[in-house]
XYZ file of C-alpha atoms in Angstrom:
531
model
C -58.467 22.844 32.400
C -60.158 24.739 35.060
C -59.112 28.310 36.188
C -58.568 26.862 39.762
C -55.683 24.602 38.513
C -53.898 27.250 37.273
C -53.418 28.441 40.814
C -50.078 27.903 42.516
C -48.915 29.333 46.143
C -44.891 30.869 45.269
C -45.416 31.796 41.673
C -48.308 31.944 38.900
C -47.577 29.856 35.691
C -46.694 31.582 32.797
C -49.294 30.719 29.288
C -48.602 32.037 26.178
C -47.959 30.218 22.527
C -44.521 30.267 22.665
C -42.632 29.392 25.950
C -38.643 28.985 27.192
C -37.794 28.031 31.293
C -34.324 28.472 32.559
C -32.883 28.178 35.836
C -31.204 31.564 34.603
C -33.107 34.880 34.143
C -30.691 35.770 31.417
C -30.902 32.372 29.805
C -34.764 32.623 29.444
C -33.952 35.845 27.967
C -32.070 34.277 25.138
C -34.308 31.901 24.522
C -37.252 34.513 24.210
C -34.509 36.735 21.825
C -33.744 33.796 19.887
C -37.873 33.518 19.199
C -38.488 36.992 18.203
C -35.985 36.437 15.656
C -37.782 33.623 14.046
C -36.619 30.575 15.663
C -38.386 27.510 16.634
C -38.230 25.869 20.160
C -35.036 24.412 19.244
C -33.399 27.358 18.314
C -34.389 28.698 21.541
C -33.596 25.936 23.935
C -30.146 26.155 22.182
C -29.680 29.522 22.276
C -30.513 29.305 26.271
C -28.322 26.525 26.800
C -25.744 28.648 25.384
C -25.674 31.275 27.475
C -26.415 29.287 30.461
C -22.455 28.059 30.055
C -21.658 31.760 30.967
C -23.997 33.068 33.160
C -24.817 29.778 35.186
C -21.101 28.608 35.158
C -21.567 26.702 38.649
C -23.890 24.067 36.585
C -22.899 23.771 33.248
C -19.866 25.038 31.075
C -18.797 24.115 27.344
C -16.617 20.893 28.699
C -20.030 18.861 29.395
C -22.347 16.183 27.764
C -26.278 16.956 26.898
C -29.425 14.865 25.998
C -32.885 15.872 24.888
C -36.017 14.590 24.038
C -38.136 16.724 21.320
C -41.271 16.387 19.514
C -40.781 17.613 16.299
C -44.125 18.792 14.842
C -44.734 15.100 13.996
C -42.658 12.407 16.293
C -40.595 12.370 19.075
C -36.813 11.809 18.951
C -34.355 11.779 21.252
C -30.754 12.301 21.447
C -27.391 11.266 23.466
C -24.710 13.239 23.718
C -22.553 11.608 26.257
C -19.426 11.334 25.151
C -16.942 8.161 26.157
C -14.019 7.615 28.600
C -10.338 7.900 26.868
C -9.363 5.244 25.382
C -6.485 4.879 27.458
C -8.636 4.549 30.403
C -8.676 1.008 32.010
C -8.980 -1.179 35.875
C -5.217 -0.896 35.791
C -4.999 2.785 35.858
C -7.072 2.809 38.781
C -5.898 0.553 41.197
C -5.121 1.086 44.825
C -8.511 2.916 44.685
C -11.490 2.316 46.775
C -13.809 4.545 44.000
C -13.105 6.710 40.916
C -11.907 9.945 42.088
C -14.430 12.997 41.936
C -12.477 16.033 40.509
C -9.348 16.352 38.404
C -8.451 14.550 34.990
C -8.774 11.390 36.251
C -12.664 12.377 35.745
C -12.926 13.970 32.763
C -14.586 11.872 29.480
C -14.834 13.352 26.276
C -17.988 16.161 26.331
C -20.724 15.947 24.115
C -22.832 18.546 24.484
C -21.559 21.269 21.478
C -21.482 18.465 19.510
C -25.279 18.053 20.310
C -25.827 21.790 20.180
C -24.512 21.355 16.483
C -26.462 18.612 15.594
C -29.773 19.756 17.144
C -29.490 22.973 15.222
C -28.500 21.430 11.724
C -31.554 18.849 12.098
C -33.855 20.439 13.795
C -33.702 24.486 14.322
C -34.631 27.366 11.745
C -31.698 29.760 12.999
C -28.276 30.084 11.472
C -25.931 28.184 14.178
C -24.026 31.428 14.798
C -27.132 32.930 15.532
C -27.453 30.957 18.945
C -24.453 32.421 20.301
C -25.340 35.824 20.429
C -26.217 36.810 23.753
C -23.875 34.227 25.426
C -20.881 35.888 23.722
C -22.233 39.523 24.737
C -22.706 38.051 28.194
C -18.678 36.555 28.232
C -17.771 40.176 27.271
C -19.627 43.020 28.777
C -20.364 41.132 31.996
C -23.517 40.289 33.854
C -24.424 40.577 37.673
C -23.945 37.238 39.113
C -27.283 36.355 40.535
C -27.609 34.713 44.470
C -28.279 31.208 43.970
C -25.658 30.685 41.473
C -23.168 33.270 44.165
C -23.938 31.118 46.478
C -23.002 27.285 44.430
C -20.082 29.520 43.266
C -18.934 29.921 46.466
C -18.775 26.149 47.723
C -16.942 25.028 44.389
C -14.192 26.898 45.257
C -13.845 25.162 48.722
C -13.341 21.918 46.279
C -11.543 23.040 43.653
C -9.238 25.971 44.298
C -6.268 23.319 43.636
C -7.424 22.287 39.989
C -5.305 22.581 36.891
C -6.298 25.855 35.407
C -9.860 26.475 37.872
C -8.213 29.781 39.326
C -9.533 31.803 36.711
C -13.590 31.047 37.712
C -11.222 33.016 41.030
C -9.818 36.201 39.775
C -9.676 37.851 43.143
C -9.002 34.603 44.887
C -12.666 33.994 45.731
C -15.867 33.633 44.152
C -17.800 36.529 42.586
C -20.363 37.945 45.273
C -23.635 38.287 44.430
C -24.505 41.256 42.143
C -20.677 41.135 41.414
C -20.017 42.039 37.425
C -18.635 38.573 35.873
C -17.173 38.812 32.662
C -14.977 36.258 31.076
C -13.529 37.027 27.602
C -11.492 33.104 26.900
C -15.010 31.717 26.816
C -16.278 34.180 24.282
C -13.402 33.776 21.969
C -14.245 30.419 22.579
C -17.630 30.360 21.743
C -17.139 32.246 18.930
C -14.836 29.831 17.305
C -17.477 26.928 17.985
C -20.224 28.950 16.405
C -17.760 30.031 13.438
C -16.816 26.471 12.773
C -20.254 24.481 14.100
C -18.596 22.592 16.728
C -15.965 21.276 14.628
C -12.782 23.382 16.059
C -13.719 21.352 19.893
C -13.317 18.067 18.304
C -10.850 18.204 15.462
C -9.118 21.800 15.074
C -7.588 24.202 17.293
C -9.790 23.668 20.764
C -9.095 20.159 20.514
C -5.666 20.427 20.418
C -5.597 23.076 23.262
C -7.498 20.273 25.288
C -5.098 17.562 24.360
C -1.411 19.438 25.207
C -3.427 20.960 28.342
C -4.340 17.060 28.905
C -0.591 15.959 27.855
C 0.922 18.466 30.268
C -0.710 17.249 33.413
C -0.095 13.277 32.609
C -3.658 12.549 31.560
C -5.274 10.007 29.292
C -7.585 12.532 26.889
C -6.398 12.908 23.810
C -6.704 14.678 20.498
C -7.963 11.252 18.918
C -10.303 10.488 21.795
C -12.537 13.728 21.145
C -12.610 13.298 17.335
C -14.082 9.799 17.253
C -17.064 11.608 19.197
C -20.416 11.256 17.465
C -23.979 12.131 18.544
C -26.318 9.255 19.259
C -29.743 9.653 18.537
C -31.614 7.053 20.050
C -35.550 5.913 20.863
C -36.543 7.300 23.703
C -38.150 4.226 25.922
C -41.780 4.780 27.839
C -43.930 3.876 30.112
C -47.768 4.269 30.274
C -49.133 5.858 33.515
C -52.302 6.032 33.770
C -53.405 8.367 30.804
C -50.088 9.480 29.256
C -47.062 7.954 28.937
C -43.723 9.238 30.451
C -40.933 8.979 28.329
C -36.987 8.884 29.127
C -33.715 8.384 27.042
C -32.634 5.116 27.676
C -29.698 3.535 29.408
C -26.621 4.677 30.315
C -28.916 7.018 31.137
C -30.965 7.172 34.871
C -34.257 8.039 33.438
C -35.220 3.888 33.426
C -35.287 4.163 37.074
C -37.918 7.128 37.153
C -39.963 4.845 35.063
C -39.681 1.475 37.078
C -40.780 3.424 40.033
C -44.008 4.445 38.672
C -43.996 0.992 36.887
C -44.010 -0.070 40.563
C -46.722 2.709 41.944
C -48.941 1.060 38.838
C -49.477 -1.696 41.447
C -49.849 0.052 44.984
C -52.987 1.764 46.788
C -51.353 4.439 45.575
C -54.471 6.079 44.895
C -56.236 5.088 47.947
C -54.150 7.855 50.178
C -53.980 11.650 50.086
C -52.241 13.939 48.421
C -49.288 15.190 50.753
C -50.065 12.354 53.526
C -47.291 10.355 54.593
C -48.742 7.271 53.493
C -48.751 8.251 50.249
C -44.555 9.462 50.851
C -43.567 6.458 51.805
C -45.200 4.610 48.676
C -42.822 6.960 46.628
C -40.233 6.473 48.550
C -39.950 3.218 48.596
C -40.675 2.344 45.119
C -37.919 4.794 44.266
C -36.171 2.642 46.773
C -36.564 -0.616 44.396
C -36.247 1.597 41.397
C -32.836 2.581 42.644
C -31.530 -0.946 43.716
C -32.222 -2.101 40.339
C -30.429 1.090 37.941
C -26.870 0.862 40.091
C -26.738 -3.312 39.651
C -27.897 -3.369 36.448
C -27.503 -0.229 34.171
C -24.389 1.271 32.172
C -23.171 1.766 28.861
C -26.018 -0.601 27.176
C -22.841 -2.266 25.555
C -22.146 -4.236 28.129
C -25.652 -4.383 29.752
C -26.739 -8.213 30.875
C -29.925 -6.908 32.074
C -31.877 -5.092 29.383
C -34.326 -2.694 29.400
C -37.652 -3.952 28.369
C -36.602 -6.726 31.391
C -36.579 -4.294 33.608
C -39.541 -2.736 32.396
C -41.747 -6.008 32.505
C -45.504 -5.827 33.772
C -44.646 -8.807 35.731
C -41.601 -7.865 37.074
C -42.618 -4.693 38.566
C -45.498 -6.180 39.828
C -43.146 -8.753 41.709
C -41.142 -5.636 42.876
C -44.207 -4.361 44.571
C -45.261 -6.900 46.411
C -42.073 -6.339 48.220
C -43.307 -3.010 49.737
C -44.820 -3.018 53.178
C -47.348 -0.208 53.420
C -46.665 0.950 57.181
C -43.122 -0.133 56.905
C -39.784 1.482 55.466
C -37.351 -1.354 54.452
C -34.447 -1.992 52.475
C -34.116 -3.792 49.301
C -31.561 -5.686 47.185
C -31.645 -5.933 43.515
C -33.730 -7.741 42.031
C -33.067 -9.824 38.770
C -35.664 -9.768 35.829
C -35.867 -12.439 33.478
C -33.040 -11.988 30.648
C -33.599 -11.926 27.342
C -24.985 21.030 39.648
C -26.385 20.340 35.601
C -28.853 22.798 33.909
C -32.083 21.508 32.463
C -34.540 23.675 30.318
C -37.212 23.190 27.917
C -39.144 25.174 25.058
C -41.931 24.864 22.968
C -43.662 26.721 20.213
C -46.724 27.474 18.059
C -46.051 25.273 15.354
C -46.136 22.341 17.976
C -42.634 21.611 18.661
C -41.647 20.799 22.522
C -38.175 20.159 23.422
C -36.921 18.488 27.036
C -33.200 19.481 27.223
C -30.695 18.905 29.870
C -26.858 19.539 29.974
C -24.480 19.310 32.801
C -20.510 19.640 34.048
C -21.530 16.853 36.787
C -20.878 18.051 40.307
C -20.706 21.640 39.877
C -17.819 23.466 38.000
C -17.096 19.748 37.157
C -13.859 18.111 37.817
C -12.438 21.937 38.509
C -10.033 21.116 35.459
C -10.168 24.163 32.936
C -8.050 24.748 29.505
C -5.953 27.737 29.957
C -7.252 30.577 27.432
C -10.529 28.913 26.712
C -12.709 29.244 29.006
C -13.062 25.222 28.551
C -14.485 23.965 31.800
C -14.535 20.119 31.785
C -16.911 17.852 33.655
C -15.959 15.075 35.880
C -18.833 12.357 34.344
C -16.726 9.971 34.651
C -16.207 9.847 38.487
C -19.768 7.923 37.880
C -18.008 4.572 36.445
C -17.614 2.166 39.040
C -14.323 -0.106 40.010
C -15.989 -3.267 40.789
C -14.708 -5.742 37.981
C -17.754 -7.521 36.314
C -19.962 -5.065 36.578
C -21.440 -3.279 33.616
C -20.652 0.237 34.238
C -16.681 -1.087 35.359
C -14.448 1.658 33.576
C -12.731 0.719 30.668
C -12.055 1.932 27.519
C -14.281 3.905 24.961
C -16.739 3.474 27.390
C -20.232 5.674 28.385
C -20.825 5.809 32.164
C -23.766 5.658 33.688
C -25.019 9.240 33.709
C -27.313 11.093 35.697
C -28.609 14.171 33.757
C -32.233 13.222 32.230
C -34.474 15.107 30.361
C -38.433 13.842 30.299
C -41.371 13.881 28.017
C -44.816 13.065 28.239
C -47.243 11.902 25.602
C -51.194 11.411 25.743
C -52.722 9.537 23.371
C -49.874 9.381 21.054
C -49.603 13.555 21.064
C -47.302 16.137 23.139
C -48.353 16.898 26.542
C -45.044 17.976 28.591
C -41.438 18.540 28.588
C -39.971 18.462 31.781
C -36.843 18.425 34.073
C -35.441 18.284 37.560
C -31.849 19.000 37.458
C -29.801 17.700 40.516
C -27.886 14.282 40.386
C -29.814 11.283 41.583
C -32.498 13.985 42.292
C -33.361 13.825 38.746
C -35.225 10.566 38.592
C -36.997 10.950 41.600
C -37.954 14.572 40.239
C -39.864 13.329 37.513
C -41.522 10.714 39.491
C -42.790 13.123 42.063
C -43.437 15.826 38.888
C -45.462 13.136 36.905
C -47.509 12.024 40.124
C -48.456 16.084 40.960
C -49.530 16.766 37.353
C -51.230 13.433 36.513
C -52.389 12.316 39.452
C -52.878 15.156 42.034
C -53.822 17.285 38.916
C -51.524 20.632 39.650
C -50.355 22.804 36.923
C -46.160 22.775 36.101
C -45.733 25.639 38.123
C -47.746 24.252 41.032
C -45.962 20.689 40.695
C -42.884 22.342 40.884
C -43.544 24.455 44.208
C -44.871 21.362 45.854
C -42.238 19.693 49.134
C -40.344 17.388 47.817
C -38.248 14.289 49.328
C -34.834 12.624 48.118
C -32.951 9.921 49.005
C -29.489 11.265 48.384
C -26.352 9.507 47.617
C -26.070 7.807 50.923
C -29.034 6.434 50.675
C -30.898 8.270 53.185
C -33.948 9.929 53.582
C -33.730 13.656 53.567
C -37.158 15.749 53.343
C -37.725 20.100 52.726
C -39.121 21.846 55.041
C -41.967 22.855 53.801
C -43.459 19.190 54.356
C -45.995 19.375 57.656
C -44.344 18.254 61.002
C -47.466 15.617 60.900
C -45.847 13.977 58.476
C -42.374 13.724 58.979
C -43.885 12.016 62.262
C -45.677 9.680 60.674
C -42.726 8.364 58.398
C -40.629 8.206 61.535
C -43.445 5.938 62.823
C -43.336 3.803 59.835
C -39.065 3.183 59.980
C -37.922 5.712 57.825
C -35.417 7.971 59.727
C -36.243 11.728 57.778
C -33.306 14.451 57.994
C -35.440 17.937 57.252
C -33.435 20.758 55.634
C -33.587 23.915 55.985
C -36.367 26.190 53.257
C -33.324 27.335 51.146
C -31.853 23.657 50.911
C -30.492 23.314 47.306
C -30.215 19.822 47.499
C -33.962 18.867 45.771
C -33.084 19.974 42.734
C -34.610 22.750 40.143
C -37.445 21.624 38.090
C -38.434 23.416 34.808
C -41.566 22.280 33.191
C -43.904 23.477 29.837
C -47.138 21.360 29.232
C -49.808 21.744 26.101
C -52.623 23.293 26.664
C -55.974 21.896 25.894
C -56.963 22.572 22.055
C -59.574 24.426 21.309
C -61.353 24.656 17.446
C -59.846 26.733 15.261
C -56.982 27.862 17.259
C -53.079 27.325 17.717
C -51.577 25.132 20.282
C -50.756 27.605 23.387
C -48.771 26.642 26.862
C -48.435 26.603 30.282
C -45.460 26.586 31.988
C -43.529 27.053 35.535
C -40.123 27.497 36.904
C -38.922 26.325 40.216
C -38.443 28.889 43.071
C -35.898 27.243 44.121
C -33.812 28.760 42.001
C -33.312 31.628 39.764
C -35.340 30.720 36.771
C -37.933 32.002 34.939
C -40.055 31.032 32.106
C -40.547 33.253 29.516
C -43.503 33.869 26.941
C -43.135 35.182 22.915
């Protein structure tokens, strides 16, 4: 690797042999701490994640579901820890609605993620499990200065959520904390004490649990006590694709991360490189293959139970070849699914000297969640399952015991059978396209994590239209209008791309230790860390 690749226009990458990236200053911190006192990269993505349920509250809290994908010295594993719907949950309870409903109980499915903190930590980390709640808990009790991204997200959820069983206390002076504002919140560090004292066990089948299901019996909902102890971690194998030289790797459905790789399954048979870097012929390739991609994950992916469509289908040479002959390279269209032959979230990665690298993601959903929060816990629950659809048939219908289909993906890349990058974009169905356009800067444009990150990105959001930053040249938004695509340009400090987070291996060289480089996205209010 060339000293010119390491150069990047907002921020320089950050090498050393051990690394942690955050979205959260104080996170990355944690992460670093959690190093110097002998951890591995697991211990230190844990012990960031962690913390990031206090001082990143707008993204993440204890209530939510994780996944990772980690290389453990020798092979690569990955792990789901979504949890299910209630199993009181059917169509019937439902009815009368045009779509699930986006905040309140009605949302919330059982969380998995300190479940998966537990189980990462017994398999996989060198740390003691109370160990990884160190700074988090000194965080929930001294305070911390609320930094201006996460002021800002803060701000907006209470617009949406004021009205929520039990959110006014993320409002102690009726508002949301201002930025620089001391935030201190001693529920969740009782709380996080008890699931560090017990490793995880009190949220699922002692004295949290129970707080969740009276809270839950109170307000008429379906949770219950039962629901969150038949929780269990799944650890599944993560399905790939090979791209060019490495091969991109995603947990597989109900996750989203199958549509990520059946766009670049689809790029695999475009001109794709046979335009420029940053052209708008080379935008609307992405585009529309994410277009296809897309069409494809919200017909046909869900809780894999009830799949019809499977993945290695979907993933077919033959089919995605068949999928791109549908693209017209000077036009934007629309597409249908197709039908193969059948047979706010935080994301943050780690790696270390020994060789470990660990893609991590965890996530409340859409922001604070569904705004629901346990009195005297500190207990913010997601609303994942506002994701299930109504439409009777279909696999992800809601029903039962059931995993939605869920948007919060962590990535991994492999060449030649070895680590080469954990990576992220964090930001609902921002995610998948993330690691399409992160894959395509590193692998085929060539740019370092940090530079891939900084680069303009595009998103078609959940209305299905084009939206584009502003950092993309007025040339080419012109040109894609010219081609059919109608391109909405935000403003520069538009949250809606996403935050990426992103450590890759450096080249080996005789005789030393593996070393990394790593970047953070300015977007945000990351940082990446070095021990």
């Amino acid at each position: 690797m060339e000293l010119a690749s390491f150069d990047s226009i907002n921020r320089k990458p950050v090498l050393a042999r051990n690394l942690i990236a955050t979205s959260q200053p104080l996170a990355s911190q944690a992460g670093a701490a959690a190093f110097a006192r002998g951890g591995n990269a697991i211990d230190a993505v844990l012990a960031a994640a962690i913390t990031l349920t206090v001082v990143e509250p707008v993204m993440n809290g204890i209530g939510g579901d994780a996944f990772a994908i980690l290389w453990d010295g020798k092979q690569l594993h990955g792990m789901n820890g979504c949890g299910r719907s209630p199993a009181r949950w059917n169509l019937e309870r439902f009815q009368g609605l045009s779509g699930m409903p986006k905040t309140g109980w009605d949302t919330v499915t059982v969380p998995g993620q300190v479940a998966a903190w537990a189980d990462l930590s017994s398999r996989f980390g060198a740390l003691p499990f109370e160990d990884l709640f160190v700074d988090a808990i000194r965080h929930a009790m001294d305070g911390f200065p609320v930094s201006p991204v996460i002021a800002q997200q803060w701000h907006q959820a209470t617009l949406d959520l004021a009205k929520e069983p039990g959110f006014e206390v993320f409002m102690p002076h009726g508002r949301a904390p201002k930025v620089g504002e001391i935030w201190r919140f001693s529920d969740q560090a009782v709380t996080l004490r008890e699931i560090a004292r017990t490793g995880g066990r009190s949220f699922y089948e002692g004295r949290l649990a129970l707080c969740i299901d009276a809270f839950a019996a109170q307000c008429g909902a379906a949770l219950t006590a039962a629901d969150l102890a038949a929780h269990q971690t799944e650890w599944v194998e993560p399905i790939g694709l090979d791209f060019k030289d490495v091969t991109v790797h995603e947990i597989p459905p109900n996750g989203q991360g199958i549509a990520a790789l059946i766009a670049l399954g689809i790029i695999k048979h475009l001109p794709y490189d046979q335009t420029k870097p940053g052209s708008a012929e080379r935008a609307h390739l992405e585009i529309e293959a994410m277009r296809l991609a897309f069409a494809d994950l919200h017909e046909h992916v869900g809780d894999p139970q009830t799949m019809v469509v499977h993945v290695h289908e979907m993933l077919d040479e033959d089919y995605l070849r068949q999928r791109a002959s549908l693209i017209d390279l000077k036009r934007a269209q629309q597409y249908p699914p197709g039908q193969p032959s059948s047979g706010g979230t935080v994301y943050l990665c780690a790696s270390d000297a020994d060789g470990r690298m660990i893609s991590y993601i965890q996530s409340n959903f859409k922001g604070f969640g569904s705004g629901v929060v346990v009195p005297h816990t500190g207990i913010s629950l997601h609303n994942r399952g506002m994701a299930f659809t109504l439409k009777p048939g279909h696999p992800n219908v809601v029903g039962p015991n059931k995993r939605p289909l869920h948007s919060i993906i962590p990535a991994f890349m492999t060449r030649n059978g070895k680590p080469h990058m954990a990576f992220g974009v964090m930001g609902g169905n921002m995610q998948a396209q993330g690691h399409l356009q992160m894959t395509l800067r590193h692998v085929i444009e060539g740019l370092n994590p940090q530079a891939a990150s900084d680069a303009p990105r595009w998103r078609i959001n959940d209305a299905g239209d084009l939206i584009m930053e502003a950092q993309w040249p007025a040339s080419v938004i012109e040109t894609l209008k010219g081609m059919g695509h109608d391109p909405q340009v935000l403003p520069i400090n538009s949250l809606e791309f996403g935050s990426a987070q992103l450590i890759a291996q450096l080249p080996a060289h005789a005789g030393e230790t593996v070393a990394y480089v790593g970047g953070s996205d300015t977007r945000r209010d990351g940082q990446v860390i070095g021990y």
